[in-house]
PDB file of C-alpha atoms in Angstrom:
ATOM      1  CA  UNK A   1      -2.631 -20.683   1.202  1.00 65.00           C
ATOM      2  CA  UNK A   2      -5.210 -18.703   3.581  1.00 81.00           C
ATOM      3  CA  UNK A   3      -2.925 -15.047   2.408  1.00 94.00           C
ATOM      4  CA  UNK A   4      -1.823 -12.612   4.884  1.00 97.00           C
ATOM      5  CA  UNK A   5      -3.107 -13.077   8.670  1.00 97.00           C
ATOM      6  CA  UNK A   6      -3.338 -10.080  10.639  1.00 98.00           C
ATOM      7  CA  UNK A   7      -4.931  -9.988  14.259  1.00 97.00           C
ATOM      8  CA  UNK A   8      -7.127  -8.635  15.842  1.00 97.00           C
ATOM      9  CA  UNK A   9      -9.244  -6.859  12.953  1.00 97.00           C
ATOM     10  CA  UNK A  10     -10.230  -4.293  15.232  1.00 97.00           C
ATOM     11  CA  UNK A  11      -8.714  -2.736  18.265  1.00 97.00           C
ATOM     12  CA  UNK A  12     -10.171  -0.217  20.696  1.00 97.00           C
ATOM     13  CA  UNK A  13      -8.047   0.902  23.175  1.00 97.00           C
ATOM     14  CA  UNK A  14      -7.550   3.786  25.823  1.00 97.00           C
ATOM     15  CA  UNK A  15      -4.563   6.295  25.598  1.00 97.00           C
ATOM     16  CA  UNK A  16      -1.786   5.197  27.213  1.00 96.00           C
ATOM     17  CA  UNK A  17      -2.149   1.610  27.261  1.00 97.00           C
ATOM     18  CA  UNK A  18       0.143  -0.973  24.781  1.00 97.00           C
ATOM     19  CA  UNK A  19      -0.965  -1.767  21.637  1.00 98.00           C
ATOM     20  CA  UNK A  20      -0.131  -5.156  19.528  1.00 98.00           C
ATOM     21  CA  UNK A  21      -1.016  -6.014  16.037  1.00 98.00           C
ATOM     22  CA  UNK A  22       0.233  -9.686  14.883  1.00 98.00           C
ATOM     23  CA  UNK A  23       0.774 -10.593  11.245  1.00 98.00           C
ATOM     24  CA  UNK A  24       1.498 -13.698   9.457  1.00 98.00           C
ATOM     25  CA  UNK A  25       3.153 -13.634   6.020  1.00 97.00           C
ATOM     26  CA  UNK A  26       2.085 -16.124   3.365  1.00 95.00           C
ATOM     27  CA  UNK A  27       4.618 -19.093   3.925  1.00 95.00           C
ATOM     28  CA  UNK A  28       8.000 -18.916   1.471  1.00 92.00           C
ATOM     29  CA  UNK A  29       7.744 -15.489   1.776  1.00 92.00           C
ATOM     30  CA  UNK A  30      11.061 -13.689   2.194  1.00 90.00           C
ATOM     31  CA  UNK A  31       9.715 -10.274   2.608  1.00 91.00           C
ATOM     32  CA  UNK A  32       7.527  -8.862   5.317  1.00 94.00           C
ATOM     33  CA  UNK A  33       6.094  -5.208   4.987  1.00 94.00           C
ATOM     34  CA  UNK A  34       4.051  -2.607   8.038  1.00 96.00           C
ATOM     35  CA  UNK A  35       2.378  -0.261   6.287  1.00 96.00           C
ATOM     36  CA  UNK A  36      -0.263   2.245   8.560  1.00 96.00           C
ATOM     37  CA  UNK A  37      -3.250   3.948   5.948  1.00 96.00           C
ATOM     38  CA  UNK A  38      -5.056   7.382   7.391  1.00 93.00           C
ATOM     39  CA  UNK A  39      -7.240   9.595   5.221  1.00 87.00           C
ATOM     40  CA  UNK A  40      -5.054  12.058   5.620  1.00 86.00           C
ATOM     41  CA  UNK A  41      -1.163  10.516   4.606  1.00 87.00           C
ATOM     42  CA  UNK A  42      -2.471   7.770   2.711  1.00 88.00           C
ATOM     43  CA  UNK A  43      -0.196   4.529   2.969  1.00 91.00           C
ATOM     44  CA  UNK A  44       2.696   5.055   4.735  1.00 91.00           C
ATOM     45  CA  UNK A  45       5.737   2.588   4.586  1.00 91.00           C
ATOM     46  CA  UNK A  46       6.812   1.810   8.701  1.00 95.00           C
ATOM     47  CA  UNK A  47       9.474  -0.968   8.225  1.00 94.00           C
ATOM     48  CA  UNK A  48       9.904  -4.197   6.671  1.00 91.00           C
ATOM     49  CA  UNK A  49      11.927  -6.936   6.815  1.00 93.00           C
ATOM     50  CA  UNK A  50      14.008  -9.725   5.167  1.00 90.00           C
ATOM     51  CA  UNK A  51      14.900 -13.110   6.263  1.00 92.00           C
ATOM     52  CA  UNK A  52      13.435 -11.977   9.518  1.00 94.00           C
ATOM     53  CA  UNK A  53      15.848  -8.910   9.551  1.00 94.00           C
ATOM     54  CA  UNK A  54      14.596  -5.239  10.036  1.00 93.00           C
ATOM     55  CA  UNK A  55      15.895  -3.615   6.365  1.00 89.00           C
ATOM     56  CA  UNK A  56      14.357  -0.048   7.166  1.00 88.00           C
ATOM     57  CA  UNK A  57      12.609   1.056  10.174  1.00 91.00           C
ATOM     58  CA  UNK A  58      13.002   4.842   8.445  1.00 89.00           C
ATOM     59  CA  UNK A  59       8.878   5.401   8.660  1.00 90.00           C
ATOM     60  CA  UNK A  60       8.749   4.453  12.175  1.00 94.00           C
ATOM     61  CA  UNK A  61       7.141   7.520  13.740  1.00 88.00           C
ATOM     62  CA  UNK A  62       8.605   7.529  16.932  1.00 86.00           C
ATOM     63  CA  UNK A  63      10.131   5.227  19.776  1.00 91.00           C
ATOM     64  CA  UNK A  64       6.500   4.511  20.690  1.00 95.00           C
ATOM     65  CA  UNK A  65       6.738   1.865  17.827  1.00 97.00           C
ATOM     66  CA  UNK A  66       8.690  -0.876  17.352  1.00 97.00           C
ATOM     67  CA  UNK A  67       8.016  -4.363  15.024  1.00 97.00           C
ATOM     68  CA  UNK A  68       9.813  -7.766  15.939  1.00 97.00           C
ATOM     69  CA  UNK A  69       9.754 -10.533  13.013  1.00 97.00           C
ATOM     70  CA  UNK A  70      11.146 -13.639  15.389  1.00 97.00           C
ATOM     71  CA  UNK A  71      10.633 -16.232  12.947  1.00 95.00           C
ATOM     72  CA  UNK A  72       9.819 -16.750   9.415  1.00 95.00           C
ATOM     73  CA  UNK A  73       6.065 -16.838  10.333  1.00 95.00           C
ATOM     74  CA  UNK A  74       5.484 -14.199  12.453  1.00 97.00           C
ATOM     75  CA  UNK A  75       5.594 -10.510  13.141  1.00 98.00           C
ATOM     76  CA  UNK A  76       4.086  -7.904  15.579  1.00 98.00           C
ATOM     77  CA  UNK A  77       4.019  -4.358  15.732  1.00 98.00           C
ATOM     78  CA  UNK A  78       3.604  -2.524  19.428  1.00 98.00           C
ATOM     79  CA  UNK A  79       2.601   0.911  19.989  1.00 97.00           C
ATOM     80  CA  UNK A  80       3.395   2.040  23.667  1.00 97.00           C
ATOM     81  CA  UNK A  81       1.919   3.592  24.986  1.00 96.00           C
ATOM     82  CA  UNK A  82      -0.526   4.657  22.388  1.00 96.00           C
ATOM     83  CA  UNK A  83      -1.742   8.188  21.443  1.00 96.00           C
ATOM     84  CA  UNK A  84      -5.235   8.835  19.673  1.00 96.00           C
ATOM     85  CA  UNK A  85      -2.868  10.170  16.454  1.00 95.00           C
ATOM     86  CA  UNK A  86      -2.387   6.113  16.260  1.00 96.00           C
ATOM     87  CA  UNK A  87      -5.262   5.505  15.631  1.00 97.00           C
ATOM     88  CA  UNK A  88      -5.002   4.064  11.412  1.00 97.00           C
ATOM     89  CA  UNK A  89      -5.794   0.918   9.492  1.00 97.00           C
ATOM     90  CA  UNK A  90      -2.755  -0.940  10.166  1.00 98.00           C
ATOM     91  CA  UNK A  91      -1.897  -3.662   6.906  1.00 98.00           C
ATOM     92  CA  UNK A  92       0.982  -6.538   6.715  1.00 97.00           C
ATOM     93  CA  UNK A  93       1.892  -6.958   3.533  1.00 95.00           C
ATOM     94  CA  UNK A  94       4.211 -10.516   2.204  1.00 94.00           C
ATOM     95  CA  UNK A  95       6.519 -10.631  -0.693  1.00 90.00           C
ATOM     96  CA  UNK A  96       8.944 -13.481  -2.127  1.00 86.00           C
ATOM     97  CA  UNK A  97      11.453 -10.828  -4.234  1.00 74.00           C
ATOM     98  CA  UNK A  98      10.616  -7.427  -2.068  1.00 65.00           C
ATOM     99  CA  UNK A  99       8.508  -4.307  -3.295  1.00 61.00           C
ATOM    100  CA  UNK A 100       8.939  -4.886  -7.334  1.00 62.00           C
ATOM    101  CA  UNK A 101       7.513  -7.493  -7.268  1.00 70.00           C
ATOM    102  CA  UNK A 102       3.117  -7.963  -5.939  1.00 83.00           C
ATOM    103  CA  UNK A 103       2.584  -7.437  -2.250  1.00 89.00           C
ATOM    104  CA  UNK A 104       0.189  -9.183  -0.724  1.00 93.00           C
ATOM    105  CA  UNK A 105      -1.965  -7.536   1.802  1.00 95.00           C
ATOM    106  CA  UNK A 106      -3.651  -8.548   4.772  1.00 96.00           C
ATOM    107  CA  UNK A 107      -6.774  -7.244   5.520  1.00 96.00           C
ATOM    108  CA  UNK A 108      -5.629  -4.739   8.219  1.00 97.00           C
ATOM    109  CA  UNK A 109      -5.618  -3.994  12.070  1.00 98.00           C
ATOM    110  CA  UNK A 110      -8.117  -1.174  12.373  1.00 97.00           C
ATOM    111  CA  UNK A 111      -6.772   0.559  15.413  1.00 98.00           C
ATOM    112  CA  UNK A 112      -8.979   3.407  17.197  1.00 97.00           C
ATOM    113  CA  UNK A 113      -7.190   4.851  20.406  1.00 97.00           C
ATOM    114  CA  UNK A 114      -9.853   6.828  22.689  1.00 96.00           C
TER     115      UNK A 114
ATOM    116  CA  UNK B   1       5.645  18.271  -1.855  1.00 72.00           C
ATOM    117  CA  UNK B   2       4.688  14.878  -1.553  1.00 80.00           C
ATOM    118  CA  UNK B   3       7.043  12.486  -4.275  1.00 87.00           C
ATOM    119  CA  UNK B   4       3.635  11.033  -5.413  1.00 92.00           C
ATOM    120  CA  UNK B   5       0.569  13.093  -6.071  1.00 92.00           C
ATOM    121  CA  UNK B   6      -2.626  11.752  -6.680  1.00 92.00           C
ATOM    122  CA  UNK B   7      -6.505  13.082  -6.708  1.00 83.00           C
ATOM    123  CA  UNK B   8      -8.032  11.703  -4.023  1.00 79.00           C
ATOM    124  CA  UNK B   9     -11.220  12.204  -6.129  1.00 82.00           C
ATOM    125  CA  UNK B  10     -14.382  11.076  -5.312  1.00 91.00           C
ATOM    126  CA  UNK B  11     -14.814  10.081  -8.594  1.00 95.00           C
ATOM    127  CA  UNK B  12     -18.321   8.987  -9.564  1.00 96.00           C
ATOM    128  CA  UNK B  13     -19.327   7.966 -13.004  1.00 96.00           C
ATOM    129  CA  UNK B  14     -22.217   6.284 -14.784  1.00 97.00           C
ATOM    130  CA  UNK B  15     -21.798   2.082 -15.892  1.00 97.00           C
ATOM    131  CA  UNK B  16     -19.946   1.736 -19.169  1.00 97.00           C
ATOM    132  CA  UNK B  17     -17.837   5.265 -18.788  1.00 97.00           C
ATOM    133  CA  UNK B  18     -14.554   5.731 -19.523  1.00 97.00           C
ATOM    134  CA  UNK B  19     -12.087   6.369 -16.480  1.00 97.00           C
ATOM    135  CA  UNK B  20      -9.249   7.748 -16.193  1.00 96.00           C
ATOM    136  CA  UNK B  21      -6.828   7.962 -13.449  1.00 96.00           C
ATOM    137  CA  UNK B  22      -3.884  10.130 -12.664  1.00 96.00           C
ATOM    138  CA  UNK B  23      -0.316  10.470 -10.421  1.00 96.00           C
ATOM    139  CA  UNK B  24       2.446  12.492 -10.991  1.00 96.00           C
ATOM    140  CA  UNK B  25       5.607  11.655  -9.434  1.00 94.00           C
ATOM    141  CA  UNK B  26       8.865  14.165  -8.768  1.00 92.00           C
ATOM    142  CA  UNK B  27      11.991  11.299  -8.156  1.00 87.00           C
ATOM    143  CA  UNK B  28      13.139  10.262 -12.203  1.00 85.00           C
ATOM    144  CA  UNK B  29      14.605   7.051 -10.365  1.00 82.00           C
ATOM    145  CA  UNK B  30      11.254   5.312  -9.739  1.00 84.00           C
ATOM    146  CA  UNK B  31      11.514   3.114 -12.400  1.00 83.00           C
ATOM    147  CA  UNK B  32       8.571   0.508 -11.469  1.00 87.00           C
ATOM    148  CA  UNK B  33       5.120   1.464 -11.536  1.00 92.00           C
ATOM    149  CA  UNK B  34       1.898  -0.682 -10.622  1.00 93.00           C
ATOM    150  CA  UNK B  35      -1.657   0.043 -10.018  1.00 96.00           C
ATOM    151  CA  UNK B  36      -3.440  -1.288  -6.723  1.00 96.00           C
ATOM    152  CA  UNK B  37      -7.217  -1.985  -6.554  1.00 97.00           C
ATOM    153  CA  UNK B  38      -8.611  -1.682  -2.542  1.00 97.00           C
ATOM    154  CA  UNK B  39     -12.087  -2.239  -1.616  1.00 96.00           C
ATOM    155  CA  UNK B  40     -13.735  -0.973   1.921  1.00 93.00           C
ATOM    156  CA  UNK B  41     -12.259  -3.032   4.524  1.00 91.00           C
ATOM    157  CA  UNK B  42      -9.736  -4.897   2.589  1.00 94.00           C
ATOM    158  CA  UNK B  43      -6.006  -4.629   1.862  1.00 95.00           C
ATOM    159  CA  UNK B  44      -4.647  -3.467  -1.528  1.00 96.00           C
ATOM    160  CA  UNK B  45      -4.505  -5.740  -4.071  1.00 95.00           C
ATOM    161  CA  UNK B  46      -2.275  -5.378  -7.068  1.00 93.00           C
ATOM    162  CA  UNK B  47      -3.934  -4.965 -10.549  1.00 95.00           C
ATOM    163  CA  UNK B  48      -1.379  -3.643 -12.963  1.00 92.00           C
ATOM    164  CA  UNK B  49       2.226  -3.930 -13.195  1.00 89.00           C
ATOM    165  CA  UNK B  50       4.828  -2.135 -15.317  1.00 88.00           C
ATOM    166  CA  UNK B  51       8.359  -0.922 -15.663  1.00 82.00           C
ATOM    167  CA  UNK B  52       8.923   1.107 -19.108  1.00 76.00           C
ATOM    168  CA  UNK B  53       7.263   4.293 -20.550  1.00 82.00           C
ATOM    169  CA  UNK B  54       4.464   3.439 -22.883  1.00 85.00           C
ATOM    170  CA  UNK B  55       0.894   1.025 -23.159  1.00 89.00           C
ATOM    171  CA  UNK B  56      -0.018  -2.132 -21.147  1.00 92.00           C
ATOM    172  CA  UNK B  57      -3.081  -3.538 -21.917  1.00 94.00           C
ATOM    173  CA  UNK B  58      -4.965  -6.332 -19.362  1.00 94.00           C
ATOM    174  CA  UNK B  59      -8.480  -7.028 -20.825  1.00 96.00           C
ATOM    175  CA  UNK B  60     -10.340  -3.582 -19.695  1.00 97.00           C
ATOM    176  CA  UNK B  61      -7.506  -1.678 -17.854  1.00 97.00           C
ATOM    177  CA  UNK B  62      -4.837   0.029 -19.561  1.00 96.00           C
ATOM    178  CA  UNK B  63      -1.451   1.250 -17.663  1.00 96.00           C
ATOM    179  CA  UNK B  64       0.222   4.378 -19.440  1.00 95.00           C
ATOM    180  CA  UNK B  65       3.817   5.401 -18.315  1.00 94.00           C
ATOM    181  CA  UNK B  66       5.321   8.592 -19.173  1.00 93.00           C
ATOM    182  CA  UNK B  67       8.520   8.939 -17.988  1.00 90.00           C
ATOM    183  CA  UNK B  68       9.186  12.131 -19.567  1.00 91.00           C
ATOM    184  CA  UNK B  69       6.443  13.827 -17.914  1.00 92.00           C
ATOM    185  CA  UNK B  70       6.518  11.811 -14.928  1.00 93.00           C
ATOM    186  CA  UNK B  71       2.966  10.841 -15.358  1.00 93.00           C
ATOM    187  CA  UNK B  72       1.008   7.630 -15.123  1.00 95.00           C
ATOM    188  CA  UNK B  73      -2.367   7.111 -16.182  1.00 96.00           C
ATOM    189  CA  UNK B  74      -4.664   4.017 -15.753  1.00 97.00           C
ATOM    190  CA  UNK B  75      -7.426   3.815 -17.426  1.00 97.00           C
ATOM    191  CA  UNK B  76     -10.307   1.208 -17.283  1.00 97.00           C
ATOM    192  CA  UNK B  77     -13.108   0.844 -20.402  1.00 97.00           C
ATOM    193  CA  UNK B  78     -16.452  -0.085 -19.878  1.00 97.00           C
ATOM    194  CA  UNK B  79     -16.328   0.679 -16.237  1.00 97.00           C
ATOM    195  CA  UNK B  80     -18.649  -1.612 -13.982  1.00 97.00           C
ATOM    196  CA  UNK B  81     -20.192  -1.385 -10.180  1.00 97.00           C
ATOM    197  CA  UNK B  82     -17.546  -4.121  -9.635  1.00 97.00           C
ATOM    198  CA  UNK B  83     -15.215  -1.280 -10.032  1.00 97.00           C
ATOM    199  CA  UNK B  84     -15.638   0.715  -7.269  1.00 97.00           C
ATOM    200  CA  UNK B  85     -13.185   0.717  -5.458  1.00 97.00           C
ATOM    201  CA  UNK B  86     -10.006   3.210  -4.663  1.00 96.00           C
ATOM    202  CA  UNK B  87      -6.829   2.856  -6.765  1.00 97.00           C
ATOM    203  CA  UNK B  88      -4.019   3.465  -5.787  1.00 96.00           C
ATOM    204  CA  UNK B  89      -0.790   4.450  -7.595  1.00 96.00           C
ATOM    205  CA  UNK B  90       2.884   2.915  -6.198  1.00 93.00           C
ATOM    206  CA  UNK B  91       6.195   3.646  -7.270  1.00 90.00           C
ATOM    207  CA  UNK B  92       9.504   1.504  -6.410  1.00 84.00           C
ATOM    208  CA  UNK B  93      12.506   3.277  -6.084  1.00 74.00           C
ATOM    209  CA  UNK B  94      15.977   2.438  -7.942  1.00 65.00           C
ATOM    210  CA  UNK B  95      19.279   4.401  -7.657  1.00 59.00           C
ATOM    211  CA  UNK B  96      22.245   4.119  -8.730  1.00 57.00           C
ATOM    212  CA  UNK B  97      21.865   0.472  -9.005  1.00 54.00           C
ATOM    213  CA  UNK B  98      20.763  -0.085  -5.422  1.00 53.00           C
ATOM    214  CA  UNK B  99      17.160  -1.052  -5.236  1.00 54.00           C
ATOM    215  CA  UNK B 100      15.182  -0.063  -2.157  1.00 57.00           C
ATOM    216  CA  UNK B 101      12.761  -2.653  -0.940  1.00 61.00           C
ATOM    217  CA  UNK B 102      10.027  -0.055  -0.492  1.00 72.00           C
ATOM    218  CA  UNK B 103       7.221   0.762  -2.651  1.00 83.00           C
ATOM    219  CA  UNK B 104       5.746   4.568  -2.638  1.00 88.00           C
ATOM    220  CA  UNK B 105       2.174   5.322  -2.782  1.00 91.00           C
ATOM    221  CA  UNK B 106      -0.099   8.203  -3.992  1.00 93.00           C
ATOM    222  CA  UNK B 107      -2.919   8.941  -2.235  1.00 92.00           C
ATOM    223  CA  UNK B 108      -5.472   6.826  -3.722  1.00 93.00           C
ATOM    224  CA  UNK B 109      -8.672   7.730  -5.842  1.00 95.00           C
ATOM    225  CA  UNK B 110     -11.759   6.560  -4.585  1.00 94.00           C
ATOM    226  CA  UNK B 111     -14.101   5.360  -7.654  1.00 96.00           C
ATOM    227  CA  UNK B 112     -17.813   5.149  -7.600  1.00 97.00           C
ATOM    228  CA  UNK B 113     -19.041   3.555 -10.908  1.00 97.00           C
ATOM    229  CA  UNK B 114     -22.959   3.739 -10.028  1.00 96.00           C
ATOM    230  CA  UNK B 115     -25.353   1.510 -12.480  1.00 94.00           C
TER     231      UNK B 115
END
């Protein structure tokens, strides 16, 4: 298995316009995890999912953001419009028995919003 | 207050040191505690997992849990340039017989083991 997808690995992008980060989860996977990493908060939890269903959208910062997982295979996050305060490493994470068990991580969206 | 704390470091030490690295945690219902390894440009990846107070041993890392305190330690002998890297601390969340499908991270401590 090729691991976590995530696209595009790096995203410039002007305030104001839409932003969207695709992930695919390693296949079997029940589990599907947004995480967004800044020097200053660290890793922070956004939403994940579970059979495709959103669990806990809790860390979701603000209506700006919102995460679709319309099949088993897929999942995108969309910022709109997008502020420079975005701007984070962005990481999909998979799982087959949720966060006690290993996550695996992509390699991460780094976003920069100008 | 943050529920995990963690030095964010830098830590830099020589090839062969000892390290040793630190999170405290407030919440007594985190209950499973791992250790994640991330190099520059690349996602987390988990190196130790554990779920009761005491010792776990995986060739040169060590995981200590001290639920007591609320205090875990890793530790990793005979440090090598390999091992730079940050680490990061996570916590997973169980109460009252629920568990939460969400893992919470400390900060992360970037390493520098320099030859």
């Amino acid at each position: 298995d090729a691991g976590v997808i995530q696209s595009p690995r790096h995203e410039v992008t002007e305030m104001g316009q839409e932003v969207t980060l695709r992930c695919k989860p390693i296949s079997g996977h029940d589990y599907l995890f947004w995480y967004r990493q800044t020097m200053m908060r660290g890793l922070e939890l956004l939403i994940y999912f579970n059979n495709n269903v959103p669990i806990d959208d809790s860390g979701m910062p603000e209506d700006r953001f919102s995460a679709k997982m319309p099949n088993a295979s897929f999942s995108t996050l969309k910022i709109q419009p997008s502020e420079p305060r975005d701007s984070a490493v962005y990481f999909c994470a998979s799982s087959s028995q949720g966060a006690n068990e290993k996550l695996f991580f992509g390699s991460g969206t780094q976003l920069s919003v100008l | 207050q943050k529920e995990v704390e963690q030095d964010p470091g830098p830590l830099s030490v020589p090839e062969g040191a000892i390290v040793s690295l630190n999170c405290t945690y407030s919440n007594s219902a985190f209950q499973y505690f791992m250790w994640y390894r991330q190099y520059s440009r690349k996602g987390p990846e988990l190196l130790m997992y554990t779920y009761s107070s005491g010792n776990k041993e995986d060739g040169r890392f060590t995981a200590q849990v001290d639920k007591s305190s609320k205090y875990i330690s890793l530790f990793i002998r005979d440090s090598q340039p390999s091992d730079s890297a940050t680490y990061l601390c996570a916590m997973y969340l169980i109460a009252g017989g629920t568990s939460y499908g969400k893992l919470t991270f400390g900060q992360g401590t970037i390493l520098t083991v320099h030859p």
